[in-house]
Coordinates of C-alpha atoms in Angstrom, one line a residue:
M1 CA 30.1 -14.1 -10.3
A2 CA 28.7 -10.9 -11.5
T3 CA 26.2 -10.8 -14.3
Q4 CA 27.4 -8.3 -16.9
Y5 CA 25.5 -6.5 -19.7
H6 CA 26.5 -4.8 -22.9
S7 CA 24.4 -2.1 -24.4
S8 CA 24.3 -1.1 -28.0
Y9 CA 21.9 1.8 -27.3
D10 CA 22.2 4.7 -29.6
P11 CA 20.1 7.7 -28.5
E12 CA 19.6 8.7 -32.2
N13 CA 18.4 5.2 -33.1
S14 CA 15.1 4.1 -31.8
A15 CA 15.7 0.5 -33.1
S16 CA 18.7 0.0 -30.7
H17 CA 18.5 -3.1 -28.6
Y18 CA 20.1 -4.7 -25.6
T19 CA 22.3 -7.9 -25.5
F20 CA 22.4 -10.1 -22.4
L21 CA 25.9 -11.6 -21.9
P22 CA 26.6 -14.8 -19.9
D23 CA 28.3 -14.7 -16.5
Q24 CA 31.9 -13.5 -16.7
P25 CA 34.5 -12.7 -13.9
D26 CA 33.5 -9.7 -11.9
S27 CA 35.1 -6.6 -13.4
G28 CA 33.8 -4.2 -10.7
H29 CA 30.7 -3.1 -12.6
R30 CA 28.8 -2.8 -9.4
K31 CA 31.2 -0.1 -8.2
S32 CA 31.1 2.2 -11.1
L33 CA 29.1 3.2 -14.1
K34 CA 30.7 4.4 -17.4
I35 CA 29.6 6.4 -20.3
I36 CA 31.4 5.1 -23.4
S37 CA 32.5 7.6 -26.1
G38 CA 29.9 10.1 -24.9
I39 CA 27.2 8.5 -27.0
F40 CA 26.9 4.9 -25.9
L41 CA 25.1 4.5 -22.6
S42 CA 26.1 1.5 -20.7
S43 CA 22.5 0.9 -19.8
F44 CA 22.8 -2.8 -19.1
L45 CA 25.8 -2.0 -16.9
L46 CA 23.3 0.2 -15.1
L47 CA 20.9 -2.6 -15.3
S48 CA 23.3 -4.8 -13.3
V49 CA 22.9 -2.4 -10.4
A50 CA 19.5 -1.0 -11.2
F51 CA 17.3 -3.9 -12.3
F52 CA 18.3 -7.0 -10.4
P53 CA 20.2 -6.1 -7.2
I54 CA 18.9 -2.7 -6.2
L55 CA 15.1 -3.1 -6.7
N56 CA 14.7 -2.7 -3.0
N57 CA 13.5 0.0 -0.6
Q58 CA 16.7 2.0 -0.9
S59 CA 16.6 5.3 -2.7
P60 CA 19.5 7.6 -3.5
D61 CA 19.9 10.7 -1.4
L62 CA 19.5 13.8 -3.5
Q63 CA 21.0 17.2 -2.8
S64 CA 17.6 18.7 -3.3
N65 CA 16.2 16.9 -0.3
S66 CA 15.1 18.8 2.8
R67 CA 13.2 18.0 5.9
S68 CA 9.6 19.2 6.3
P69 CA 7.3 18.9 9.2
A70 CA 4.8 16.1 9.3
P71 CA 1.5 17.2 7.8
P72 CA -1.4 17.4 10.3
S73 CA -4.1 14.8 10.3
R74 CA -6.9 15.4 7.9
G75 CA -10.3 14.1 9.0
V76 CA -9.5 12.0 12.0
S77 CA -10.7 14.6 14.5
Q78 CA -14.0 14.7 12.6
G79 CA -14.3 10.9 12.7
V80 CA -13.3 9.7 9.2
S81 CA -10.2 8.0 7.9
D82 CA -7.0 10.1 7.9
K83 CA -6.9 11.6 4.4
T84 CA -3.2 12.5 4.7
F85 CA -1.0 9.8 3.2
R86 CA 1.3 8.3 5.8
D87 CA 3.9 5.7 5.0
V88 CA 6.1 4.3 7.8
V89 CA 8.9 3.8 5.3
N90 CA 8.9 7.6 4.5
A91 CA 8.1 8.9 8.0
S92 CA 11.0 11.2 7.9
H93 CA 9.0 13.6 5.7
V94 CA 11.8 14.3 3.2
S95 CA 10.7 16.8 0.6
Y96 CA 11.9 16.9 -3.0
A97 CA 12.5 19.8 -5.5
W98 CA 9.8 18.8 -8.0
S99 CA 9.9 20.7 -11.2
N100 CA 6.6 21.9 -12.8
A101 CA 7.3 19.7 -15.8
M102 CA 7.5 16.6 -13.6
L103 CA 4.3 17.5 -11.8
S104 CA 2.4 18.3 -15.0
W105 CA 3.4 15.0 -16.4
Q106 CA 1.7 13.2 -13.4
R107 CA -1.8 14.4 -14.4
T108 CA -3.8 11.6 -16.1
A109 CA -5.1 11.6 -19.6
Y110 CA -8.1 9.3 -19.3
H111 CA -8.8 8.7 -15.6
F112 CA -11.5 10.9 -14.1
Q113 CA -10.2 13.7 -11.9
P114 CA -11.4 17.3 -11.2
Q115 CA -9.8 20.2 -13.0
K116 CA -8.0 21.1 -9.7
N117 CA -8.0 20.5 -5.9
W118 CA -8.8 17.5 -3.7
M119 CA -11.1 14.5 -4.5
N120 CA -11.9 11.3 -2.6
D121 CA -14.8 8.8 -2.4
P122 CA -17.1 8.2 -5.4
N123 CA -20.7 8.9 -4.4
G124 CA -24.2 7.9 -5.7
P125 CA -23.3 6.7 -9.2
L126 CA -26.4 6.1 -11.3
Y127 CA -27.8 6.1 -14.8
H128 CA -30.6 8.5 -15.7
K129 CA -32.1 9.4 -19.1
G130 CA -29.1 8.6 -21.2
W131 CA -26.4 9.9 -18.8
Y132 CA -24.1 8.2 -16.3
H133 CA -23.8 10.4 -13.2
L134 CA -20.8 10.4 -10.8
F135 CA -20.8 12.4 -7.6
Y136 CA -17.6 12.6 -5.6
Q137 CA -16.1 14.1 -2.4
Y138 CA -14.5 17.3 -3.3
N139 CA -12.7 20.3 -1.7
P140 CA -13.3 23.4 -3.9
D141 CA -10.7 25.3 -2.0
S142 CA -7.5 23.3 -1.8
A143 CA -5.6 20.1 -2.9
I144 CA -5.9 18.8 0.7
W145 CA -9.0 17.3 2.4
G146 CA -11.6 19.6 3.9
N147 CA -14.8 21.6 3.2
I148 CA -16.2 18.4 1.6
T149 CA -18.7 19.2 -1.2
W150 CA -20.4 16.9 -3.7
G151 CA -18.8 17.4 -7.1
H152 CA -20.8 16.2 -10.1
A153 CA -20.0 14.9 -13.6
V154 CA -21.9 13.2 -16.4
S155 CA -20.9 10.9 -19.3
K156 CA -22.5 9.0 -22.1
D157 CA -20.0 6.2 -21.9
L158 CA -18.3 6.2 -18.5
I159 CA -15.0 7.5 -20.1
H160 CA -15.6 10.9 -21.6
W161 CA -16.8 13.0 -18.7
L162 CA -18.2 16.5 -18.4
Y163 CA -18.0 18.6 -15.2
L164 CA -21.2 20.0 -13.9
P165 CA -21.9 22.5 -11.1
F166 CA -21.7 21.2 -7.5
A167 CA -24.7 19.0 -6.5
M168 CA -24.6 19.7 -2.8
V169 CA -22.6 22.0 -0.5
P170 CA -22.2 22.0 3.3
D171 CA -24.7 24.6 4.2
Q172 CA -27.0 23.2 6.9
W173 CA -26.4 22.4 10.6
Y174 CA -26.6 18.7 9.8
D175 CA -23.9 18.7 7.2
I176 CA -22.0 22.0 7.8
N177 CA -18.8 20.1 8.5
G178 CA -19.1 18.0 5.3
V179 CA -21.4 16.5 2.8
W180 CA -19.9 13.0 3.1
T181 CA -20.3 9.7 1.3
G182 CA -23.7 8.5 0.1
S183 CA -25.6 6.2 -2.3
A184 CA -28.6 6.5 -4.7
T185 CA -31.6 4.3 -4.7
I186 CA -33.9 4.5 -7.7
L187 CA -37.6 3.6 -6.8
P188 CA -39.9 1.8 -9.2
D189 CA -41.5 5.1 -10.3
G190 CA -38.1 6.6 -11.2
Q191 CA -37.8 8.8 -8.1
I192 CA -34.1 9.0 -6.9
M193 CA -33.5 8.9 -3.2
M194 CA -30.0 10.0 -2.3
L195 CA -29.0 9.2 1.3
Y196 CA -25.7 10.6 2.5
T197 CA -23.7 11.1 5.7
G198 CA -23.5 14.6 7.1
D199 CA -21.1 15.9 9.7
T200 CA -23.1 18.2 12.0
D201 CA -22.1 21.4 13.7
D202 CA -21.3 19.2 16.8
Y203 CA -19.3 16.7 14.7
V204 CA -21.9 14.0 14.9
Q205 CA -22.3 11.7 11.9
V206 CA -26.0 11.6 10.8
Q207 CA -27.8 10.4 7.7
N208 CA -29.6 12.8 5.4
L209 CA -31.9 12.6 2.4
A210 CA -31.7 14.6 -0.8
Y211 CA -33.5 14.2 -4.1
P212 CA -33.5 16.0 -7.5
T213 CA -35.9 18.8 -7.9
N214 CA -36.7 17.9 -11.5
L215 CA -36.6 14.2 -12.6
S216 CA -37.2 15.2 -16.2
D217 CA -33.8 16.9 -16.3
P218 CA -31.3 14.4 -17.7
L219 CA -28.4 16.2 -16.0
L220 CA -30.0 16.3 -12.6
L221 CA -28.6 19.8 -12.0
D222 CA -30.6 20.8 -8.9
W223 CA -30.9 18.9 -5.7
V224 CA -33.0 19.6 -2.6
K225 CA -32.2 18.5 0.9
Y226 CA -35.2 17.0 2.8
K227 CA -36.5 19.6 5.3
G228 CA -36.8 16.9 8.0
N229 CA -33.1 16.0 7.9
P230 CA -31.4 14.2 9.6
V231 CA -33.4 11.1 9.0
L232 CA -31.0 8.9 11.0
V233 CA -28.8 9.6 14.0
P234 CA -26.4 7.2 15.8
P235 CA -28.3 4.6 17.7
P236 CA -27.6 3.7 21.4
G237 CA -24.3 2.0 21.8
I238 CA -22.8 3.4 18.6
G239 CA -20.2 6.2 18.7
V240 CA -21.2 9.5 17.2
K241 CA -18.2 9.3 14.9
D242 CA -18.8 5.6 14.0
F243 CA -21.9 5.8 11.9
R244 CA -21.5 6.6 8.2
D245 CA -21.9 5.8 4.5
P246 CA -25.4 4.4 3.8
T247 CA -25.6 1.9 0.9
T248 CA -28.0 1.6 -1.9
A249 CA -31.3 0.2 -0.6
W250 CA -32.8 -3.1 -1.7
T251 CA -36.4 -4.4 -1.4
G252 CA -37.3 -6.4 1.7
P253 CA -39.5 -9.4 2.1
Q254 CA -42.6 -7.2 2.9
N255 CA -44.4 -5.2 0.3
G256 CA -43.1 -1.7 0.1
Q257 CA -40.2 -2.4 2.5
W258 CA -36.7 -1.2 1.8
L259 CA -33.5 -2.2 3.6
L260 CA -30.1 -0.6 3.7
T261 CA -26.9 -1.0 5.7
I262 CA -24.6 1.5 7.3
G263 CA -21.0 0.8 8.5
S264 CA -20.0 1.0 12.1
K265 CA -18.1 -0.8 14.9
I266 CA -18.4 -2.0 18.4
G267 CA -15.0 -2.0 20.0
K268 CA -12.8 -3.6 17.4
T269 CA -15.6 -5.5 15.7
G270 CA -16.6 -4.1 12.4
I271 CA -20.4 -4.3 11.8
A272 CA -23.0 -3.5 9.2
L273 CA -26.2 -2.1 10.8
V274 CA -29.5 -2.7 8.9
Y275 CA -32.4 -0.3 8.7
E276 CA -35.8 -0.7 7.2
T277 CA -38.0 2.0 5.7
S278 CA -41.0 2.5 3.5
N279 CA -40.6 6.2 2.7
F280 CA -36.9 7.0 3.2
T281 CA -37.8 9.6 5.8
S282 CA -38.5 7.4 8.8
F283 CA -36.4 4.3 9.6
K284 CA -36.3 1.4 12.0
L285 CA -33.1 -0.3 13.2
L286 CA -33.4 -4.1 12.9
D287 CA -32.3 -6.2 15.8
E288 CA -29.7 -8.2 14.0
V289 CA -26.7 -6.8 12.1
L290 CA -26.2 -7.9 8.6
H291 CA -22.7 -9.2 9.5
A292 CA -19.9 -8.6 12.0
V293 CA -16.2 -9.6 12.0
P294 CA -14.1 -9.2 15.2
G295 CA -10.8 -7.5 14.9
T296 CA -11.5 -5.6 11.7
G297 CA -12.3 -2.2 13.2
M298 CA -14.5 0.5 11.7
W299 CA -16.3 -0.4 8.5
E300 CA -16.6 2.5 6.1
C301 CA -18.2 2.6 2.7
V302 CA -20.0 -0.7 3.0
D303 CA -21.3 -2.1 -0.2
F304 CA -23.7 -5.0 -0.6
Y305 CA -25.0 -6.5 -3.8
P306 CA -25.9 -9.7 -5.6
V307 CA -23.9 -11.5 -8.3
S308 CA -25.1 -14.3 -10.6
T309 CA -23.4 -17.7 -10.3
E310 CA -24.9 -18.7 -13.7
K311 CA -25.1 -15.7 -16.0
T312 CA -22.6 -13.2 -17.2
N313 CA -24.7 -10.1 -16.6
G314 CA -24.9 -7.9 -13.5
L315 CA -27.9 -7.9 -11.2
D316 CA -30.0 -5.1 -9.8
T317 CA -29.4 -4.5 -6.1
S318 CA -32.7 -6.0 -5.1
Y319 CA -32.3 -9.2 -7.0
N320 CA -32.3 -12.4 -5.0
G321 CA -33.1 -16.1 -5.5
P322 CA -31.6 -19.3 -7.0
G323 CA -28.2 -18.9 -8.7
V324 CA -27.3 -15.8 -6.7
K325 CA -24.6 -15.0 -4.2
H326 CA -24.2 -11.8 -2.3
V327 CA -21.0 -9.7 -2.0
L328 CA -20.3 -7.9 1.2
K329 CA -17.5 -5.2 0.9
A330 CA -16.1 -3.0 3.6
S331 CA -13.5 -0.3 3.5
L332 CA -11.4 -0.9 6.7
D333 CA -10.5 2.3 8.4
D334 CA -7.6 0.5 10.2
N335 CA -5.7 -0.5 7.1
K336 CA -7.2 1.7 4.4
Q337 CA -8.0 -1.4 2.2
D338 CA -11.2 -2.5 0.5
H339 CA -12.0 -6.1 1.6
Y340 CA -14.8 -8.3 0.2
A341 CA -16.3 -11.7 0.7
I342 CA -18.8 -13.8 -1.2
G343 CA -21.6 -15.5 0.7
T344 CA -25.3 -16.2 1.1
Y345 CA -28.0 -13.7 2.1
D346 CA -31.1 -14.9 4.0
L347 CA -33.5 -12.1 3.3
T348 CA -36.1 -13.3 5.8
K349 CA -33.6 -13.4 8.7
N350 CA -31.6 -10.5 7.3
K351 CA -28.3 -12.4 7.8
W352 CA -25.4 -12.7 5.4
T353 CA -23.0 -15.7 5.8
P354 CA -19.7 -16.0 4.1
D355 CA -19.1 -19.1 2.0
N356 CA -15.7 -19.6 3.6
P357 CA -15.1 -18.2 7.1
E358 CA -11.4 -18.0 6.4
L359 CA -12.2 -15.6 3.6
D360 CA -14.6 -13.5 5.6
C361 CA -14.9 -9.8 5.0
G362 CA -11.9 -7.9 6.4
I363 CA -9.7 -11.0 6.8
G364 CA -9.7 -12.5 3.4
L365 CA -9.7 -11.1 -0.2
K366 CA -9.2 -7.5 -1.2
L367 CA -10.8 -5.8 -4.2
D368 CA -7.4 -4.2 -5.0
Y369 CA -4.0 -4.9 -3.4
G370 CA -2.6 -1.4 -4.2
K371 CA -3.7 2.2 -3.6
Y372 CA -7.5 1.8 -3.8
Y373 CA -10.2 2.7 -1.3
A374 CA -13.9 3.7 -0.6
S375 CA -15.2 1.8 -3.6
K376 CA -18.8 1.9 -4.7
T377 CA -20.8 -0.2 -7.2
F378 CA -24.1 0.6 -9.0
Y379 CA -26.3 -1.4 -11.4
D380 CA -26.2 -0.1 -15.0
P381 CA -29.6 -0.9 -16.5
K382 CA -28.4 0.2 -20.0
K383 CA -26.0 -2.6 -20.3
Q384 CA -27.2 -4.9 -17.5
R385 CA -23.9 -4.8 -15.6
R386 CA -22.6 -4.0 -12.2
V387 CA -20.0 -1.2 -12.3
L388 CA -17.4 -0.6 -9.7
W389 CA -15.8 2.8 -8.9
G390 CA -12.8 3.3 -6.5
W391 CA -10.9 6.3 -5.1
I392 CA -7.2 6.2 -6.0
G393 CA -5.4 8.5 -3.5
E394 CA -1.9 10.0 -3.6
T395 CA 1.2 8.4 -2.1
D396 CA 3.4 11.5 -2.2
S397 CA 3.6 14.5 0.1
E398 CA 1.0 17.1 0.7
S399 CA 3.4 19.7 -0.3
A400 CA 3.8 18.2 -3.7
D401 CA 0.0 17.9 -4.1
L402 CA -0.3 21.6 -3.2
Q403 CA 2.4 22.5 -5.7
K404 CA 0.7 20.6 -8.5
G405 CA -2.7 21.9 -7.4
W406 CA -4.6 18.6 -7.3
A407 CA -4.8 15.3 -5.5
S408 CA -6.4 11.9 -6.3
V409 CA -8.2 10.4 -9.2
Q410 CA -11.0 7.8 -9.7
S411 CA -10.3 4.4 -11.1
I412 CA -11.4 3.4 -14.5
P413 CA -14.9 1.9 -13.9
R414 CA -14.8 -1.9 -13.7
T415 CA -17.5 -4.5 -14.4
V416 CA -17.9 -7.0 -11.6
L417 CA -18.8 -10.6 -12.1
Y418 CA -18.7 -13.8 -10.0
D419 CA -15.7 -16.0 -11.0
K420 CA -17.5 -19.3 -11.8
K421 CA -14.2 -21.1 -12.4
T422 CA -12.9 -20.6 -8.9
G423 CA -16.1 -20.0 -7.0
T424 CA -14.1 -17.9 -4.5
H425 CA -13.2 -14.7 -6.3
L426 CA -14.8 -11.8 -8.2
L427 CA -13.7 -10.8 -11.6
Q428 CA -13.0 -7.1 -12.1
W429 CA -12.4 -5.8 -15.6
P430 CA -12.2 -2.3 -17.2
V431 CA -15.5 -1.3 -18.8
E432 CA -15.5 -2.1 -22.5
E433 CA -15.8 1.6 -23.4
I434 CA -12.2 2.2 -22.5
E435 CA -11.4 0.5 -25.8
S436 CA -12.8 3.6 -27.6
L437 CA -9.6 5.4 -26.7
R438 CA -7.4 2.9 -28.5
A439 CA -5.5 4.6 -31.3
G440 CA -5.3 2.3 -34.3
D441 CA -4.1 -1.3 -34.4
P442 CA -2.1 -2.8 -31.6
I443 CA 1.6 -3.5 -31.6
V444 CA 1.9 -7.3 -31.4
K445 CA 5.0 -8.9 -30.1
Q446 CA 6.1 -12.4 -29.1
V447 CA 9.3 -12.7 -27.2
N448 CA 11.2 -15.7 -25.9
L449 CA 12.7 -14.6 -22.7
Q450 CA 15.6 -16.6 -21.3
P451 CA 16.4 -16.6 -17.6
G452 CA 17.7 -13.1 -16.6
S453 CA 16.7 -11.4 -19.8
I454 CA 14.8 -8.2 -20.6
E455 CA 13.7 -6.6 -23.9
L456 CA 12.6 -3.1 -24.9
L457 CA 9.3 -2.8 -26.6
H458 CA 9.2 0.2 -29.0
V459 CA 6.0 2.3 -28.6
D460 CA 5.4 5.9 -29.5
S461 CA 4.5 6.9 -26.0
A462 CA 4.8 4.6 -23.0
A463 CA 2.8 6.9 -20.7
E464 CA -0.8 6.1 -22.0
L465 CA -1.1 2.4 -22.8
D466 CA -3.5 -0.5 -22.7
I467 CA -1.4 -3.7 -22.5
E468 CA -2.5 -7.3 -22.7
A469 CA 0.2 -9.8 -22.0
S470 CA 0.3 -13.6 -21.5
F471 CA 3.2 -15.8 -20.5
E472 CA 4.0 -19.4 -21.0
V473 CA 6.5 -20.9 -18.7
D474 CA 8.8 -23.7 -19.9
K475 CA 6.7 -26.9 -19.0
V476 CA 9.7 -29.0 -18.2
A477 CA 10.9 -26.5 -15.6
L478 CA 7.5 -25.8 -14.3
Q479 CA 6.7 -29.5 -13.7
G480 CA 10.1 -30.7 -12.5
I481 CA 11.3 -27.9 -10.2
I482 CA 10.8 -27.8 -6.4
E483 CA 11.9 -24.6 -4.7
A484 CA 11.7 -24.8 -1.0
D485 CA 13.3 -21.4 -0.5
H486 CA 10.2 -19.6 -1.7
V487 CA 7.5 -21.5 0.1
G488 CA 5.4 -18.9 1.9
F489 CA 6.4 -16.3 -0.7
S490 CA 4.7 -12.9 -0.2
C491 CA 4.9 -10.0 -2.6
S492 CA 5.1 -7.4 0.1
T493 CA 8.1 -9.0 1.9
S494 CA 9.8 -10.5 -1.1
G495 CA 12.2 -7.7 -1.9
G496 CA 10.5 -7.0 -5.3
A497 CA 11.5 -8.0 -8.8
A498 CA 15.1 -8.2 -7.9
S499 CA 14.4 -11.3 -5.7
R500 CA 15.1 -14.1 -8.1
G501 CA 13.6 -17.6 -8.0
I502 CA 13.8 -20.6 -10.3
L503 CA 10.3 -19.8 -11.7
G504 CA 10.1 -16.0 -11.4
P505 CA 9.7 -13.1 -11.5
F506 CA 8.6 -12.5 -15.1
G507 CA 6.3 -9.8 -16.5
V508 CA 6.2 -6.2 -17.8
V509 CA 8.2 -3.1 -16.8
V510 CA 6.2 0.1 -17.2
I511 CA 7.2 3.8 -16.8
A512 CA 10.9 3.1 -16.9
D513 CA 13.6 5.4 -18.1
Q514 CA 16.1 4.2 -20.7
T515 CA 18.8 3.3 -18.2
L516 CA 16.3 1.5 -15.9
S517 CA 17.2 3.7 -12.9
E518 CA 13.5 4.3 -12.5
L519 CA 11.0 1.5 -13.3
T520 CA 7.9 -0.2 -12.1
P521 CA 7.8 -4.0 -12.8
V522 CA 4.4 -5.8 -12.7
Y523 CA 5.0 -9.5 -12.6
F524 CA 4.2 -13.1 -11.7
F525 CA 6.2 -15.2 -9.3
I526 CA 5.7 -19.0 -9.0
S527 CA 6.6 -20.8 -5.8
K528 CA 6.5 -24.5 -5.7
G529 CA 7.0 -26.6 -2.6
A530 CA 7.9 -30.2 -1.8
D531 CA 4.3 -31.2 -2.3
G532 CA 4.6 -30.3 -6.0
R533 CA 1.9 -27.7 -5.9
A534 CA 2.6 -24.4 -7.6
E535 CA 1.3 -21.1 -6.2
T536 CA 1.3 -18.0 -8.4
H537 CA 1.7 -14.5 -7.1
F538 CA 0.9 -11.3 -8.9
C539 CA 3.0 -8.3 -7.7
A540 CA 3.7 -4.7 -8.6
D541 CA 7.0 -3.4 -7.4
Q542 CA 7.3 0.4 -6.7
T543 CA 10.6 0.3 -4.9
R544 CA 12.4 1.8 -7.9
S545 CA 9.5 3.7 -9.4
S546 CA 11.0 7.1 -8.4
E547 CA 14.3 8.6 -7.4
A548 CA 12.4 11.1 -5.3
P549 CA 12.2 10.4 -1.5
G550 CA 9.0 11.0 0.4
V551 CA 6.8 8.9 -1.9
A552 CA 5.6 5.3 -1.3
K553 CA 8.0 2.6 -2.5
R554 CA 6.3 -0.7 -1.6
V555 CA 5.7 -4.0 -3.3
Y556 CA 2.0 -4.7 -3.6
G557 CA 0.3 -7.9 -4.6
S558 CA -1.2 -11.3 -3.6
S559 CA -1.6 -14.9 -4.7
V560 CA -3.8 -15.4 -7.7
P561 CA -5.4 -18.7 -8.9
V562 CA -4.1 -20.0 -12.2
L563 CA -6.1 -23.0 -13.2
D564 CA -5.1 -25.9 -15.4
G565 CA -4.9 -24.9 -19.0
E566 CA -4.6 -21.2 -18.3
K567 CA -1.7 -19.0 -19.3
H568 CA -0.4 -16.4 -16.9
S569 CA -2.1 -13.3 -18.2
M570 CA -2.3 -9.7 -17.2
R571 CA -3.8 -6.5 -18.5
L572 CA -2.3 -3.1 -17.6
L573 CA -3.8 0.3 -18.0
V574 CA -1.0 2.8 -17.8
D575 CA -1.9 6.5 -17.5
H576 CA 1.1 8.6 -16.4
S577 CA 1.1 8.3 -12.6
I578 CA -1.5 5.5 -12.5
V579 CA -1.1 1.9 -13.4
E580 CA -4.1 -0.4 -12.9
S581 CA -3.1 -4.1 -13.3
F582 CA -5.5 -7.0 -13.7
A583 CA -4.3 -10.7 -13.5
Q584 CA -6.1 -13.8 -14.8
G585 CA -9.1 -11.9 -16.1
G586 CA -9.4 -9.7 -13.0
R587 CA -9.1 -12.3 -10.2
T588 CA -6.4 -10.2 -8.6
V589 CA -6.1 -6.4 -9.2
I590 CA -3.3 -3.9 -8.1
T591 CA -3.4 -0.2 -8.5
S592 CA -0.1 1.6 -8.4
R593 CA 0.7 5.3 -7.9
I594 CA 4.1 6.3 -9.2
Y595 CA 6.0 9.6 -9.3
P596 CA 9.0 9.3 -11.6
T597 CA 11.6 12.1 -11.9
K598 CA 13.3 10.8 -15.1
A599 CA 10.7 8.6 -16.9
V600 CA 8.6 11.6 -17.9
N601 CA 7.8 13.8 -20.8
G602 CA 8.6 11.3 -23.6
A603 CA 11.3 9.5 -21.7
A604 CA 9.1 6.6 -20.4
R605 CA 9.9 3.2 -21.8
L606 CA 8.3 -0.2 -21.8
F607 CA 9.9 -3.6 -21.4
V608 CA 9.1 -7.3 -20.9
F609 CA 11.4 -9.3 -18.7
N610 CA 12.2 -12.7 -17.1
N611 CA 14.3 -12.6 -14.0
A612 CA 13.8 -16.3 -13.2
T613 CA 17.0 -18.3 -12.7
G614 CA 15.8 -21.6 -14.1
A615 CA 13.0 -21.3 -16.6
S616 CA 12.5 -19.7 -19.9
V617 CA 9.2 -17.8 -20.6
T618 CA 7.5 -16.9 -23.8
A619 CA 5.7 -13.6 -23.7
S620 CA 2.9 -12.6 -26.1
V621 CA 2.0 -9.0 -25.9
K622 CA -0.5 -6.6 -27.5
I623 CA 0.0 -2.9 -26.9
W624 CA -2.5 -0.1 -27.7
S625 CA -1.7 3.6 -27.3
L626 CA -4.6 5.3 -25.7
E627 CA -5.9 8.8 -26.5
S628 CA -7.0 11.4 -24.0
A629 CA -10.6 11.2 -22.7
N630 CA -10.7 15.0 -23.0
I631 CA -12.5 15.5 -19.7
R632 CA -13.9 19.0 -19.6
S633 CA -16.7 21.3 -18.4
F634 CA -20.2 20.8 -19.8
P635 CA -20.7 23.5 -22.5
L636 CA -22.4 26.4 -20.7
Q637 CA -24.6 27.2 -23.7
D638 CA -26.2 23.8 -23.3
L639 CA -27.0 24.1 -19.6

């Protein structure tokens, strides 16, 4: 039996709605689409082929497609992660005739990105004399990786940024092939020590020291590189291309002692080396590594910091003692994902031990299950919080990036806290300052969604939104249903939002066109086995996010704990080609990159849906339109 839909959509009437009809004999709607009377779009006829059955990895072949050669590797020969996006699903390198209007729409309104060209890792974030500082990997010459320089921007609130002149450029033998990732340590007297990886003239990864020439300058415009650089070279047994990304230092057990860790590997074992110093110009390698996990490969951009198990504020990097756990995070070169684990740090022995070996760093939890990498935290003394940055790369072709003239953005900064309810997860949440972009009162909507239903939510613009949504599943269905077919459910292998179960999927559809030929569902799926235990999954389905070939079309996600008494809740930050999705207060996070061809320039729509087969769902939604952050250059007359 084919599910049929009737549409009363009138393109001149923004209040038009959709009606879901019960099953009727199959009338061949899956074989043809009709436009009725030239005005009425049979959008739910389209929905019968666009929303439920064809949310898969198939994309229509377009006449504008052409084959292009595979782009060369970017960075691997120099010993860093490949900075060219490669997706096995799209390995045929099919190009698409993007229009300038489509590409212009992709640029974000409130996420930080340079005015043009390539950007990757966030570097050395810090707070100094009233300004938040962000440094970042940048190519001043092109929208592809290379000639890596430190870009620099400042903000009073982590949202409204001002571009500053470059902080450091590759101009010395020890960094001539790139001023790579680094971290800032602020000493008790206020001095800022910036350690960073340089790629030498012989392509050896070394660690260098830089510091501001004038600490009284709130903008920290001028930086000097230490004349004795490099301060660290790869130790015996470590490859010359396996030694990078120093962390913020923390105080050791001895007076005046500082410790920091650097990522590396031995064979396929990822490791975090630890060095001690008293002056940041001479260092000693400690005998024991901070931690090592076999089979995880090269650890990049290691981050190490404390979180409180009792309080709701962040902690300075050197904080240790009762009521404290330590987070170890590594960016895995092998899978381009940021993994983390929570554990206990013995400062005397300089050893970190995971609370749960099954959730060890690199084999357990991820900071973000979507497109997110090379993240870095810093302690914000102004608001006593730990703030997390992450690099959101592209998942389209290099040719498209070159055409639009830019590539990559930074995530919205997130606060990081220990999840006291689960004891196993971190909670990541957009910094509160993002709410300053909310334009007026929210649209508030409560919708009862029967199985197989979807409803349009009317907003002025669906391209820049802050959405809070919670869902209550019918209790009788939730308690009484056992669904053996979906035991072992996985977002990535599920087939997306078209894969229907008794208890899901249900959630929000963002950046969709009116006919739902392009759409990105973000949703929950509940699986419940014979033991009666329910497991909730949080997924983002990009398989129908674009009709263009040559872009990533995956289903991202993971399981997420939903505790007794909790509703299924999500928050979505939608910003054109970026969607950051937070489930259950930030226990599980997914960042999506989407490249629509139709849902652009005022055509984007927003829906809530319930594609479960056996349970009704009540959705409660708040929607704010967000204004632009107006990111721009610092006024020259004020420099």
